mmCIF file of C-alpha atoms and ligand atoms in Angstrom:
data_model
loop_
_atom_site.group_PDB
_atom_site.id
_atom_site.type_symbol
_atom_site.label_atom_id
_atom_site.label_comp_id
_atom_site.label_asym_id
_atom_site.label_seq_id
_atom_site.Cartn_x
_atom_site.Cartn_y
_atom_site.Cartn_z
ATOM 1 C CA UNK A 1 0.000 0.000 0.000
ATOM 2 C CA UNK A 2 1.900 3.746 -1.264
ATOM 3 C CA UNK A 3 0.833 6.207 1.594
ATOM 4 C CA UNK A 4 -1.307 7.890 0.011
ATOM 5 C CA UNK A 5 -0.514 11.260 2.100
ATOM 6 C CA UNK A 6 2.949 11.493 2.023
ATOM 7 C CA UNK A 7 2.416 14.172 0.205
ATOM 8 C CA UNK A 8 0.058 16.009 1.017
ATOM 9 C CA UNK A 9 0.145 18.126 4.632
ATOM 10 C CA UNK A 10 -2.078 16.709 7.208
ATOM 11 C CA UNK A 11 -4.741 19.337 6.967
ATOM 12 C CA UNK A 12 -5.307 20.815 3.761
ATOM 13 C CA UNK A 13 -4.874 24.534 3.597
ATOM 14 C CA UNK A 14 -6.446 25.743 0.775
ATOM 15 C CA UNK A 15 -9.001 28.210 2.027
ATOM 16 C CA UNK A 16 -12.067 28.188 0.128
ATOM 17 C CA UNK A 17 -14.773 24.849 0.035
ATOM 18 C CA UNK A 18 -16.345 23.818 -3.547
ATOM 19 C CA UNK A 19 -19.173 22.458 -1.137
ATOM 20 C CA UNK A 20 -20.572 24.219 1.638
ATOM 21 C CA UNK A 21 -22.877 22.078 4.157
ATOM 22 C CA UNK A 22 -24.723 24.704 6.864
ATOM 23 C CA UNK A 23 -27.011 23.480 9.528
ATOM 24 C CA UNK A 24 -27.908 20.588 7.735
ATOM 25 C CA UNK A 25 -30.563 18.814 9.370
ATOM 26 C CA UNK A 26 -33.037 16.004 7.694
ATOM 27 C CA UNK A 27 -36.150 14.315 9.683
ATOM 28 C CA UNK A 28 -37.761 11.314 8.480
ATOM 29 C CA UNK A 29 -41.439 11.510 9.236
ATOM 30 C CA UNK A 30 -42.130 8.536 11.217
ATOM 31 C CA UNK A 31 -46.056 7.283 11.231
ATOM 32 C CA UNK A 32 -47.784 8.206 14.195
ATOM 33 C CA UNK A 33 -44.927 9.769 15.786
ATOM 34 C CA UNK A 34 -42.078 12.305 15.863
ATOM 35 C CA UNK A 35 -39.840 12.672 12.682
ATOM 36 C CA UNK A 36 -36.544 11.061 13.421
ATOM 37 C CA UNK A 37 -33.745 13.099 13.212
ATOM 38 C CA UNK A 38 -31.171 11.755 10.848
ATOM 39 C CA UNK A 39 -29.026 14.609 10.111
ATOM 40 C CA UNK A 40 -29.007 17.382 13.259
ATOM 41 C CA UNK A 41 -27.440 20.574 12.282
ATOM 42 C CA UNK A 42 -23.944 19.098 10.357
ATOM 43 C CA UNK A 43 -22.070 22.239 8.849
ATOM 44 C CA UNK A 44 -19.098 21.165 7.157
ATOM 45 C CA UNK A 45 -16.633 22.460 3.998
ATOM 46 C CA UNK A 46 -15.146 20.625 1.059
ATOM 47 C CA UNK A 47 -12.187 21.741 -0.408
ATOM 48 C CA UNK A 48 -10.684 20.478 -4.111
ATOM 49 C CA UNK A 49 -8.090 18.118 -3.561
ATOM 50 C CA UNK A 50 -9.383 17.331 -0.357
ATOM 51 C CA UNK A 51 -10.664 13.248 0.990
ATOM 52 C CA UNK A 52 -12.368 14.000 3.780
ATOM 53 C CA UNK A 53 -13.987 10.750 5.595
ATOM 54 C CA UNK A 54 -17.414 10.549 7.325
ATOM 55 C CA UNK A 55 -17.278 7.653 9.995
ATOM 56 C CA UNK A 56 -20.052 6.143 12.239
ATOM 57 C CA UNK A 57 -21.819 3.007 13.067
ATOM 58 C CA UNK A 58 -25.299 1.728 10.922
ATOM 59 C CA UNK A 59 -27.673 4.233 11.101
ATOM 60 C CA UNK A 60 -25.928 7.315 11.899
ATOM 61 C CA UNK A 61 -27.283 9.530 9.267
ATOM 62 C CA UNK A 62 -23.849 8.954 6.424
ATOM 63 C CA UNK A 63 -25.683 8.014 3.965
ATOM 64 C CA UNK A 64 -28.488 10.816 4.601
ATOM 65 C CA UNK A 65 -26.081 13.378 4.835
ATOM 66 C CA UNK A 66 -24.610 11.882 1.293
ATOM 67 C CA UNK A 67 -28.125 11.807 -0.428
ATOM 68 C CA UNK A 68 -28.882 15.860 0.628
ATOM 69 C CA UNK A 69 -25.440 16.669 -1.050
ATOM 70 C CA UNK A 70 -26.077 14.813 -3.828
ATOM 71 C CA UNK A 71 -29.730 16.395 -3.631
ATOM 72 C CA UNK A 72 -31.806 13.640 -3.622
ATOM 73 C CA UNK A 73 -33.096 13.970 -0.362
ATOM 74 C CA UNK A 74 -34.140 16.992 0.756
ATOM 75 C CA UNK A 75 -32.874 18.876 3.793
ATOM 76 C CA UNK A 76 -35.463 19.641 6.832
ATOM 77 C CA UNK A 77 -33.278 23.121 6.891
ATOM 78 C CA UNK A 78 -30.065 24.391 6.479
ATOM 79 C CA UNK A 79 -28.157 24.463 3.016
ATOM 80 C CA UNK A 80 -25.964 22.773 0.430
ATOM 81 C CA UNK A 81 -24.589 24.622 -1.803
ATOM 82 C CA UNK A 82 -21.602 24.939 -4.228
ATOM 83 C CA UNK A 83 -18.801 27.093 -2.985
ATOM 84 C CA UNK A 84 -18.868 30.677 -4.822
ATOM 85 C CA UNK A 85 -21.989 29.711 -6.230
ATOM 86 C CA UNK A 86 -24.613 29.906 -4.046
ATOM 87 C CA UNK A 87 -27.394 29.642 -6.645
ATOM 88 C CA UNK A 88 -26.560 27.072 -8.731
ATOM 89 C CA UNK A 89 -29.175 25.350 -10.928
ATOM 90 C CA UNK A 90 -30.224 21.713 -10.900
ATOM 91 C CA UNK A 91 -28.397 20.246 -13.772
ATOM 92 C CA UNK A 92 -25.453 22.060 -13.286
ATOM 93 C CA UNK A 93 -25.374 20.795 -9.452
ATOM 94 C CA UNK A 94 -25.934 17.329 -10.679
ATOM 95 C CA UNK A 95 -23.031 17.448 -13.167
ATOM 96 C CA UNK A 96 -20.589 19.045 -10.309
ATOM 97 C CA UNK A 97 -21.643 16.369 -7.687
ATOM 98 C CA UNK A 98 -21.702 12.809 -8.239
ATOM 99 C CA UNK A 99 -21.421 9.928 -6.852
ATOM 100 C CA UNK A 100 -20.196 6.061 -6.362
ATOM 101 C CA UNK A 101 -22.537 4.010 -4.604
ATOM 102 C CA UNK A 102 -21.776 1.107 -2.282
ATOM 103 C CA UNK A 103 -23.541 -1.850 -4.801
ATOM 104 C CA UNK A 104 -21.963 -1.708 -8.007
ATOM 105 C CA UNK A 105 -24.155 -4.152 -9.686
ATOM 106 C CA UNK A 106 -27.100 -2.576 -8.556
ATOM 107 C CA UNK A 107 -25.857 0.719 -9.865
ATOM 108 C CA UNK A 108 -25.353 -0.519 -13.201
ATOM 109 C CA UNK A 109 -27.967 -1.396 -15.462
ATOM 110 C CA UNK A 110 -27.786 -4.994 -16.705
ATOM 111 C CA UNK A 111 -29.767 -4.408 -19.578
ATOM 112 C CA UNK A 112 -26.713 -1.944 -21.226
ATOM 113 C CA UNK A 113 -22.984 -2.441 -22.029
ATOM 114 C CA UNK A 114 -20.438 -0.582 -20.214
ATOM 115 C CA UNK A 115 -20.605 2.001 -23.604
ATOM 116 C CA UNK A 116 -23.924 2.467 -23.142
ATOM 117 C CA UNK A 117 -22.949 3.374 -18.859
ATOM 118 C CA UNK A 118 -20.421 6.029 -20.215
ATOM 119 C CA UNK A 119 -21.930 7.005 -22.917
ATOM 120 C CA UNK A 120 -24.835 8.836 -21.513
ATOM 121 C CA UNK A 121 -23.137 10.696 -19.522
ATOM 122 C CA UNK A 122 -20.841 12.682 -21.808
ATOM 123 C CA UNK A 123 -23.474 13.375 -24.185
ATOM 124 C CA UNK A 124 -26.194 14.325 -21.655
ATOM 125 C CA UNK A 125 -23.415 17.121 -20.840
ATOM 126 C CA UNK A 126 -22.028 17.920 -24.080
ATOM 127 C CA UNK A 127 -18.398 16.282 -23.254
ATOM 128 C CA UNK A 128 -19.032 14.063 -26.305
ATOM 129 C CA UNK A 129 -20.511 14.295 -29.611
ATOM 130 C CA UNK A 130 -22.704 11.045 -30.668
ATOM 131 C CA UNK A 131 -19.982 9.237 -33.443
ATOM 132 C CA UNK A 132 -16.178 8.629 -33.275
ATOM 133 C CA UNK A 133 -15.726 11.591 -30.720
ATOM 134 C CA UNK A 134 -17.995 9.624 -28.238
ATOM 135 C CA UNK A 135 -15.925 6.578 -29.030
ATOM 136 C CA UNK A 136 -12.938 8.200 -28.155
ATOM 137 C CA UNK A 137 -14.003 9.900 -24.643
ATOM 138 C CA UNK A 138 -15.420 6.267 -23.800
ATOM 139 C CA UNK A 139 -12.145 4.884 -24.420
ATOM 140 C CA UNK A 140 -10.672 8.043 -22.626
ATOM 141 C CA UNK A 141 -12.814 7.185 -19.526
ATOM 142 C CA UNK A 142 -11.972 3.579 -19.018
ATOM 143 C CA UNK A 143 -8.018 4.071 -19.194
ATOM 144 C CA UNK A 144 -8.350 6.202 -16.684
ATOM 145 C CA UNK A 145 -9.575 3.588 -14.362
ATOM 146 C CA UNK A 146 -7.639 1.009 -15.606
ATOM 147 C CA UNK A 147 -10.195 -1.102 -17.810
ATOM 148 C CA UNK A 148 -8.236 -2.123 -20.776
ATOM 149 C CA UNK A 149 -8.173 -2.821 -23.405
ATOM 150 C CA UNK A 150 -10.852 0.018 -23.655
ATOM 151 C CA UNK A 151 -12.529 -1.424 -27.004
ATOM 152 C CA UNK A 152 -13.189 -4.964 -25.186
ATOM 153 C CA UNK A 153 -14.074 -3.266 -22.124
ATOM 154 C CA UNK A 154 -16.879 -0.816 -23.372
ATOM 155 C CA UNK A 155 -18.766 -3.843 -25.736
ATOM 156 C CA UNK A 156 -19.420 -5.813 -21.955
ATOM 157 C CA UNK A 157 -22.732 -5.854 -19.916
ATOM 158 C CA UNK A 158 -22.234 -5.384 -15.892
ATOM 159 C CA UNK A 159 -22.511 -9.616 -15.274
ATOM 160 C CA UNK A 160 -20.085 -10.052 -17.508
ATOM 161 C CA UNK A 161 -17.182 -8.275 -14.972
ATOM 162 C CA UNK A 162 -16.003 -8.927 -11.606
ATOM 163 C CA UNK A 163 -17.277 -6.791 -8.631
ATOM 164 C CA UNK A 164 -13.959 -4.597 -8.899
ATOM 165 C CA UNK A 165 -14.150 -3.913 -12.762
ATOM 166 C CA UNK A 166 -18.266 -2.508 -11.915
ATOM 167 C CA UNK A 167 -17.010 -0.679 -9.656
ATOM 168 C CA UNK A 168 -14.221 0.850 -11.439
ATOM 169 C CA UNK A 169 -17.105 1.593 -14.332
ATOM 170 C CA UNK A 170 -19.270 3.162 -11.539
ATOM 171 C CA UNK A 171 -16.053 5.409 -10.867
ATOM 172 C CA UNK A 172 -16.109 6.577 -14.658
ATOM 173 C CA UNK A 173 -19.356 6.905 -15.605
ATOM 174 C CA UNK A 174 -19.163 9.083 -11.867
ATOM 175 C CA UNK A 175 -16.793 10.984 -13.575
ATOM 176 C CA UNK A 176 -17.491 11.641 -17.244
ATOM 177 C CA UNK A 177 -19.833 15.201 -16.070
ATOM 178 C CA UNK A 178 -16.287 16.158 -14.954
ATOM 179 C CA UNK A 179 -17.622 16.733 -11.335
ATOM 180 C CA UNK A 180 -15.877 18.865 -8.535
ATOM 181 C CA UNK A 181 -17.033 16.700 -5.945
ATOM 182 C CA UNK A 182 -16.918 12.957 -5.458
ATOM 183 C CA UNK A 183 -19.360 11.343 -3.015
ATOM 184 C CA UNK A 184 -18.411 7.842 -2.285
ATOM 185 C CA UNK A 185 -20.936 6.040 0.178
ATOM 186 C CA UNK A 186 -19.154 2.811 1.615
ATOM 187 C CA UNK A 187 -17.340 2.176 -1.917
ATOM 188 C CA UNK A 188 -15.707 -1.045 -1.320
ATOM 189 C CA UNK A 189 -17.450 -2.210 1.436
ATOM 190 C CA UNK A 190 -19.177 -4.796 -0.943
ATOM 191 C CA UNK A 191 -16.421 -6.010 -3.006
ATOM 192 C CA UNK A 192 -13.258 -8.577 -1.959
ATOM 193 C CA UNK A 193 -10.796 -7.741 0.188
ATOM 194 C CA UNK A 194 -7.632 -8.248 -2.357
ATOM 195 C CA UNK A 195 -9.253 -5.289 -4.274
ATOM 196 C CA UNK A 196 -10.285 -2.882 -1.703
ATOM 197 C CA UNK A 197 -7.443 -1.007 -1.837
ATOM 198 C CA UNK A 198 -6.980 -0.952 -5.862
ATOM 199 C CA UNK A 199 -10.020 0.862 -5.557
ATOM 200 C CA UNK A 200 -9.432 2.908 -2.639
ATOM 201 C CA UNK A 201 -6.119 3.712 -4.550
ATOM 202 C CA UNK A 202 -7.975 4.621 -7.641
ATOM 203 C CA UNK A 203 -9.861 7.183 -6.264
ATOM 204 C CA UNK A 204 -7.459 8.764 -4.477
ATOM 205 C CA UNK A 205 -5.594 8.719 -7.906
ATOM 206 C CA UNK A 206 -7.711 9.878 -9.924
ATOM 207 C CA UNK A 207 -8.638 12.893 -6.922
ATOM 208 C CA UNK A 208 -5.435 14.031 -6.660
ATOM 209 C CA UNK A 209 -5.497 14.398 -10.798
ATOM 210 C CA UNK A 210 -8.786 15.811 -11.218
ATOM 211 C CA UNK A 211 -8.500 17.901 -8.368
ATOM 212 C CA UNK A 212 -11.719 16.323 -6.817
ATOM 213 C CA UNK A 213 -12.959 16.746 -3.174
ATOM 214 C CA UNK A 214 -13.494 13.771 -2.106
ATOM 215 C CA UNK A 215 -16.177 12.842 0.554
ATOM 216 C CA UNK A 216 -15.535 9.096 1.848
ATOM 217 C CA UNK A 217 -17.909 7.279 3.718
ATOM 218 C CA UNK A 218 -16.863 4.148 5.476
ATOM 219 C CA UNK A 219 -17.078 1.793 8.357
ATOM 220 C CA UNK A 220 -13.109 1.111 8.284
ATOM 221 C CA UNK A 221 -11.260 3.915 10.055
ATOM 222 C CA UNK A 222 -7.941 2.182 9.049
ATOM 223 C CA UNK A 223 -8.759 3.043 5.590
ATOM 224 C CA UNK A 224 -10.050 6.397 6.791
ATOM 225 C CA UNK A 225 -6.734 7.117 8.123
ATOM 226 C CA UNK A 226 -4.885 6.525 5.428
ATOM 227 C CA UNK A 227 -6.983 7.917 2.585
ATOM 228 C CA UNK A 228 -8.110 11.340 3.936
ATOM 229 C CA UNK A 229 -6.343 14.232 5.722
ATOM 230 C CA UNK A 230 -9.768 14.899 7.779
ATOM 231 C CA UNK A 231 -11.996 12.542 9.465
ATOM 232 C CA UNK A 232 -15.411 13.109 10.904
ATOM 233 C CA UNK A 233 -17.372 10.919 13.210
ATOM 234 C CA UNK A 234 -20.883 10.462 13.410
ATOM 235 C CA UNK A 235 -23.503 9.357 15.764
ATOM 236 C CA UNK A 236 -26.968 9.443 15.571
ATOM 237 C CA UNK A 237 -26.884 12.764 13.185
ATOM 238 C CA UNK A 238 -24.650 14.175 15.366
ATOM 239 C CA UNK A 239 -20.992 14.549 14.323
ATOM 240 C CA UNK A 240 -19.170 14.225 18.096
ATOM 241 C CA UNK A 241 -15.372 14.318 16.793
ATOM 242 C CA UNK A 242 -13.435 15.852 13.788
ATOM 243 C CA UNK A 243 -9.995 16.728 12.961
ATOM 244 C CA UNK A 244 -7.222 15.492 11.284
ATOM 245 C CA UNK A 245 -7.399 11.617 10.584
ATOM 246 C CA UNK A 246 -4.137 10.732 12.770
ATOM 247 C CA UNK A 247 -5.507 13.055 15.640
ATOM 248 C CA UNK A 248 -8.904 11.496 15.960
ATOM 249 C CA UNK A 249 -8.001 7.401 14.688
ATOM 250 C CA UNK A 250 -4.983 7.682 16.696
ATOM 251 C CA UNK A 251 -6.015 9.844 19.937
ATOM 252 C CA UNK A 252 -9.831 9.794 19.774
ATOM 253 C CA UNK A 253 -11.230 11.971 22.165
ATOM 254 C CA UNK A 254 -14.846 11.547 22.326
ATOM 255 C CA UNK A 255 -15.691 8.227 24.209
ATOM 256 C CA UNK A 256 -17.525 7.088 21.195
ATOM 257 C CA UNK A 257 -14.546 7.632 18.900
ATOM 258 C CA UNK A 258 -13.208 5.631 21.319
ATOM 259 C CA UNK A 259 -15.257 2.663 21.373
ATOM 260 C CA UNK A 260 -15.282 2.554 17.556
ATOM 261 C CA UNK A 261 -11.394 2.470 17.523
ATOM 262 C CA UNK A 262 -11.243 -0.380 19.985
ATOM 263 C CA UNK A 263 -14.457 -1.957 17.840
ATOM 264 C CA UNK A 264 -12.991 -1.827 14.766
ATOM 265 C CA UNK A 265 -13.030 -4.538 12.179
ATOM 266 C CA UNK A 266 -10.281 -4.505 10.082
ATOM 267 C CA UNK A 267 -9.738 -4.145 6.562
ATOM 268 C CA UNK A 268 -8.632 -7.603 5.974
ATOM 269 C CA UNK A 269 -12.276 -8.994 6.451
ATOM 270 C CA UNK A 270 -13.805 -11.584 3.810
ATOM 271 C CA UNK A 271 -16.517 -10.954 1.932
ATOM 272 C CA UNK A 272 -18.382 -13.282 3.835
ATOM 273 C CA UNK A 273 -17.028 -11.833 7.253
ATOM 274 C CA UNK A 274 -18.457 -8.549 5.662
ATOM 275 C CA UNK A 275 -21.506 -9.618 4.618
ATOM 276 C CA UNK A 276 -22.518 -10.999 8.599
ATOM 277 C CA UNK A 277 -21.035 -7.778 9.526
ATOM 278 C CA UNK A 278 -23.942 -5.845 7.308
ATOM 279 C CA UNK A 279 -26.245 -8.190 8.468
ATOM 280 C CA UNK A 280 -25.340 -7.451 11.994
ATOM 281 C CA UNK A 281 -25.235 -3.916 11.452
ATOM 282 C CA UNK A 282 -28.749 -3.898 10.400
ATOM 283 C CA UNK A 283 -29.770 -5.730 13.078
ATOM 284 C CA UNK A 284 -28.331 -2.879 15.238
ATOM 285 C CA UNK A 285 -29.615 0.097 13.112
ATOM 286 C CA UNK A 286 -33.260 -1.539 13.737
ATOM 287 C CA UNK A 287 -32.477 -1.289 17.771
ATOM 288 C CA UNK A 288 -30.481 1.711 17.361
ATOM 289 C CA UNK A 289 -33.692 3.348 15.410
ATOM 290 C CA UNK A 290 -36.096 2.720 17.965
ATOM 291 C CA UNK A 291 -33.645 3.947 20.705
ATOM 292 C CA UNK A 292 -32.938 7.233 18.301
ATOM 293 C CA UNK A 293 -36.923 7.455 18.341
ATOM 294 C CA UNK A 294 -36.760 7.375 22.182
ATOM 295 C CA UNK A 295 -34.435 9.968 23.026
ATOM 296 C CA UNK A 296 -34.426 12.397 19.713
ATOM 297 C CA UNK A 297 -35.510 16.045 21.095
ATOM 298 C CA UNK A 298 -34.744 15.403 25.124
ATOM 299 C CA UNK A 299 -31.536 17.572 24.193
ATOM 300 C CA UNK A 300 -28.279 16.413 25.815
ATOM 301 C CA UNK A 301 -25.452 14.381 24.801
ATOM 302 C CA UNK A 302 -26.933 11.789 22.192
ATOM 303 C CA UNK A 303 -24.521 8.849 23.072
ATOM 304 C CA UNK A 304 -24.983 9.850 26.888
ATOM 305 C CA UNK A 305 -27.180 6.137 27.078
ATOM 306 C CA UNK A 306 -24.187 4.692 25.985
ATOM 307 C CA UNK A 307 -21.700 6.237 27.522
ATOM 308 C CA UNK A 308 -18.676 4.647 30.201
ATOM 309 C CA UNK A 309 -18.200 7.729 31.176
ATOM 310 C CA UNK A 310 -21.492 9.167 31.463
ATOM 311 C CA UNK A 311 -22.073 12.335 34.059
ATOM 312 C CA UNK A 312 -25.180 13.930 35.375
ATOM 313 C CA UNK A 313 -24.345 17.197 33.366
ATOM 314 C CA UNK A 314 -24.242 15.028 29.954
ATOM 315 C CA UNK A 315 -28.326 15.495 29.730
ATOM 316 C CA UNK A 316 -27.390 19.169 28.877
ATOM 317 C CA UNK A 317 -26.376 19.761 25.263
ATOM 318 C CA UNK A 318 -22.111 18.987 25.135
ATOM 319 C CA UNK A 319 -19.927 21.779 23.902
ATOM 320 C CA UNK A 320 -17.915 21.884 21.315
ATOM 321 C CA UNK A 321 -14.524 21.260 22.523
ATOM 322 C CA UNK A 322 -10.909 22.045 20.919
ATOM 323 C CA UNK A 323 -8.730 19.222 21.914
ATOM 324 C CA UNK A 324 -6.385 19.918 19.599
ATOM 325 C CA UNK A 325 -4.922 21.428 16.642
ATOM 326 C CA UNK A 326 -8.268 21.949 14.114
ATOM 327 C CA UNK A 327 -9.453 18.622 16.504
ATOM 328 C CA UNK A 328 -12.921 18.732 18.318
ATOM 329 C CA UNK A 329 -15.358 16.959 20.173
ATOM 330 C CA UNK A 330 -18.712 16.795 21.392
ATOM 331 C CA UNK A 331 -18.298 16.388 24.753
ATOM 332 C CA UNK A 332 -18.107 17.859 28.562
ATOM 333 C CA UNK A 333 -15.194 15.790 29.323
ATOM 334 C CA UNK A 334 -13.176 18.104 27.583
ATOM 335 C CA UNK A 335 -15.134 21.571 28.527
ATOM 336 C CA UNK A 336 -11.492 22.857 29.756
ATOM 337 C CA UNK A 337 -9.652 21.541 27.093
ATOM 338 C CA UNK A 338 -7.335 18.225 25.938
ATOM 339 C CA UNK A 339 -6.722 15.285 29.343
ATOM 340 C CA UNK A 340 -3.520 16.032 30.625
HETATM 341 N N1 LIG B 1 -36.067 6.903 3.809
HETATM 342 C C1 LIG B 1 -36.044 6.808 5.141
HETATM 343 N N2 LIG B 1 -37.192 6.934 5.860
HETATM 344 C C2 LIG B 1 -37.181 6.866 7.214
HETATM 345 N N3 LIG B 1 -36.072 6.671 7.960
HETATM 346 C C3 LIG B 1 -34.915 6.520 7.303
HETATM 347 C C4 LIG B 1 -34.833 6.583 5.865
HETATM 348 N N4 LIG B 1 -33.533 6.413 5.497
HETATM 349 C C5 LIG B 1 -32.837 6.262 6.639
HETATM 350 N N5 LIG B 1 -33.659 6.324 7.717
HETATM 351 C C6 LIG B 1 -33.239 6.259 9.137
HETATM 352 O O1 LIG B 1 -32.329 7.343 9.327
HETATM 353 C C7 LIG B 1 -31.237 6.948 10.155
HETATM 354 C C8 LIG B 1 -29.948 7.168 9.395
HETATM 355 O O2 LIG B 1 -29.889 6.275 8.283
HETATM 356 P P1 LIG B 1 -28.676 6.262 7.233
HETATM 357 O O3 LIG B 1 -29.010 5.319 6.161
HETATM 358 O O4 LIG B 1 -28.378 7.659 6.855
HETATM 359 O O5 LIG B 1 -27.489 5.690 8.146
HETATM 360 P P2 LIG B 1 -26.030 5.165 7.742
HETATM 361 O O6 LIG B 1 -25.101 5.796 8.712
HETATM 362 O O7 LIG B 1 -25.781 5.376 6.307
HETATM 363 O O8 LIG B 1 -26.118 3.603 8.053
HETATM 364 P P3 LIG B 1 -25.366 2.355 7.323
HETATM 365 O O9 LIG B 1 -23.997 2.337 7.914
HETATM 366 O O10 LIG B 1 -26.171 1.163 7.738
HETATM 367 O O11 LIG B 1 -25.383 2.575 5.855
HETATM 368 C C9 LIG B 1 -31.492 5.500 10.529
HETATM 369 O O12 LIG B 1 -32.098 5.488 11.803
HETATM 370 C C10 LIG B 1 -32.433 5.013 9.455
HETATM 371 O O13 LIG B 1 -33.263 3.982 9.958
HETATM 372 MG MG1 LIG B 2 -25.324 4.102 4.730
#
């Protein structure tokens, strides 16, 4: 595995976001109750060139937060919008923000060939001409991620490839709009270990080139680390901890950051393990939604129920701590500051 920060700093500095998130919040309307609160008031920046990773356990509101960037959920309140360009229009949002789903094979039609996949795309926005400039933009497309040869490549239908080679035609067809912003929900979480990080590695290739911000969603905070320079963690629509990937992997200062780092399933899991691990997690997400139902709107610490190190003041809303360097969390363990 090449480090795929070495050279990059640890924070990127480049000041402005191509995506601004502002109190994002999204409720599910829940029948014959109150909404559940999937998203509470995230505000967050994305910056070109920039992987940053959104962490948490099943059902903490990543993939809602995913689907109200990529607009296909809509937001409670709060805003989305492109840096610089507060107002942009539908089509143009869609082209600049795309995405790679978990499920390759489910995001592919089976119906069409992999031409057909890439195809669309560039002529829909007028990257390609229908003809031999089409051809050529296909071909284009699929170097780029490595299917070759291109010509062989483009004639197949989705069964016809392994779960890797989908996925890496989920990556292009992602980015024939030539997007600014990447939004990969559990990308290899679904595909065989010994090819995880080929894809992993892709993306982060193909960011660094394109000058993509790159928003990763994952279960696997070893892979969090080592793709992204910022990492933020997520429970039950609340994000508790964020900072710099080493900071909060390696020094987690949240108790639930903590429990997830000591939980953590490694990398190195089979497809099978994986599989009983979604199964599992769904299992939890059921309990986890009918707990969320419970306690959304009593205010307070959300985890507090969960919590070693719970206090009496933790049913009062945490601040927002600075434990370190551009690192925060959630939490009045830290009211004065980083444990000494
Ligand atoms: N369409 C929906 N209608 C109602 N509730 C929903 C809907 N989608 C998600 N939820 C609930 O919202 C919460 C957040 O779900 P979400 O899918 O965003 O979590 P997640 O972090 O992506 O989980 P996972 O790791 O399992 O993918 C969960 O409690 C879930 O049950
Ligand atoms: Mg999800």
């Amino acid at each position: 595995m090449t480090d795929a920060r070495s050279s990059a700093p640890a924070v990127d500095p480049s000041p402005a976001p191509v995506l601004e998130v502002s109190d994002l919040t999204v409720d599910y309307p829940q029948r014959g109750g109150r909404p559940l609160r999937a998203v509470d008031h995230l505000s967050f920046g994305l910056r070109a060139g920039q992987t940053l990773a959104l962490v948490g356990e099943s059902g903490s509101g990543k993939s809602t937060v995913v689907r109200a960037l990529a607009r296909l959920q809509r937001p409670s309140s709060g805003t989305v919008q492109l840096g610089g360009r507060p107002r942009t229009g539908a089509a143009a949002y869609r082209r600049e923000v795309q995405m790679v789903f978990q499920d390759p094979f489910a995001s592919l039609n089976p119906a069409h060939t992999v031409d057909h996949h890439l195809r669309r795309p560039l002529i829909a926005t007028g990257r390609a001409r229908r003809g031999a400039p089409a051809d050529a933009a296909v071909r284009e497309l699929l170097e780029s991620v490595n299917l070759t040869p291109a010509a062989d490549m483009a004639a197949k239908r989705p069964h016809e490839l392994s779960g890797g080679q989908r996925q890496r035609v989920a990556i292009a067809r992602a980015l024939a709009p030539e997007p600014r912003i990447l939004l990969a929900d559990e990308p290899v979480s679904m595909l065989d270990v010994s090819i995880r990080l080929e894809i992993l590695n892709l993306l982060d290739q193909l960011k660094r080139r394109h000058g993509l911000a790159l928003l990763y969603v994952t279960h696997d905070l070893a892979t969090a680390r080592h793709f992204s320079s910022e990492v933020m963690v997520m429970y039950r629509g609340t994000v508790v901890e964020r900072g710099p990937s080493d900071a909060v992997i390696l020094n987690p200062a949240h108790p639930y950051t903590r429990l997830l780092a000591e939980s953590a399933p490694s990398t190195g899991a089979s497809r099978e393990q994986a599989r009983a691990a979604r199964r599992e997690r769904l299992d939890q997400r059921a309990r986890r939604t009918a707990e969320q139902r419970e306690t959304t709107a009593e205010g307070g610490c959300p985890f507090r129920g969960r919590c070693p190190s719970v206090m009496d003041i933790c049913a009062q809303r945490p601040p927002v701590a600075a434990v370190g360097a551009g690192h925060q969390a959630l939490c009045w363990l830290h009211r004065e500051g980083p444990e000494h």
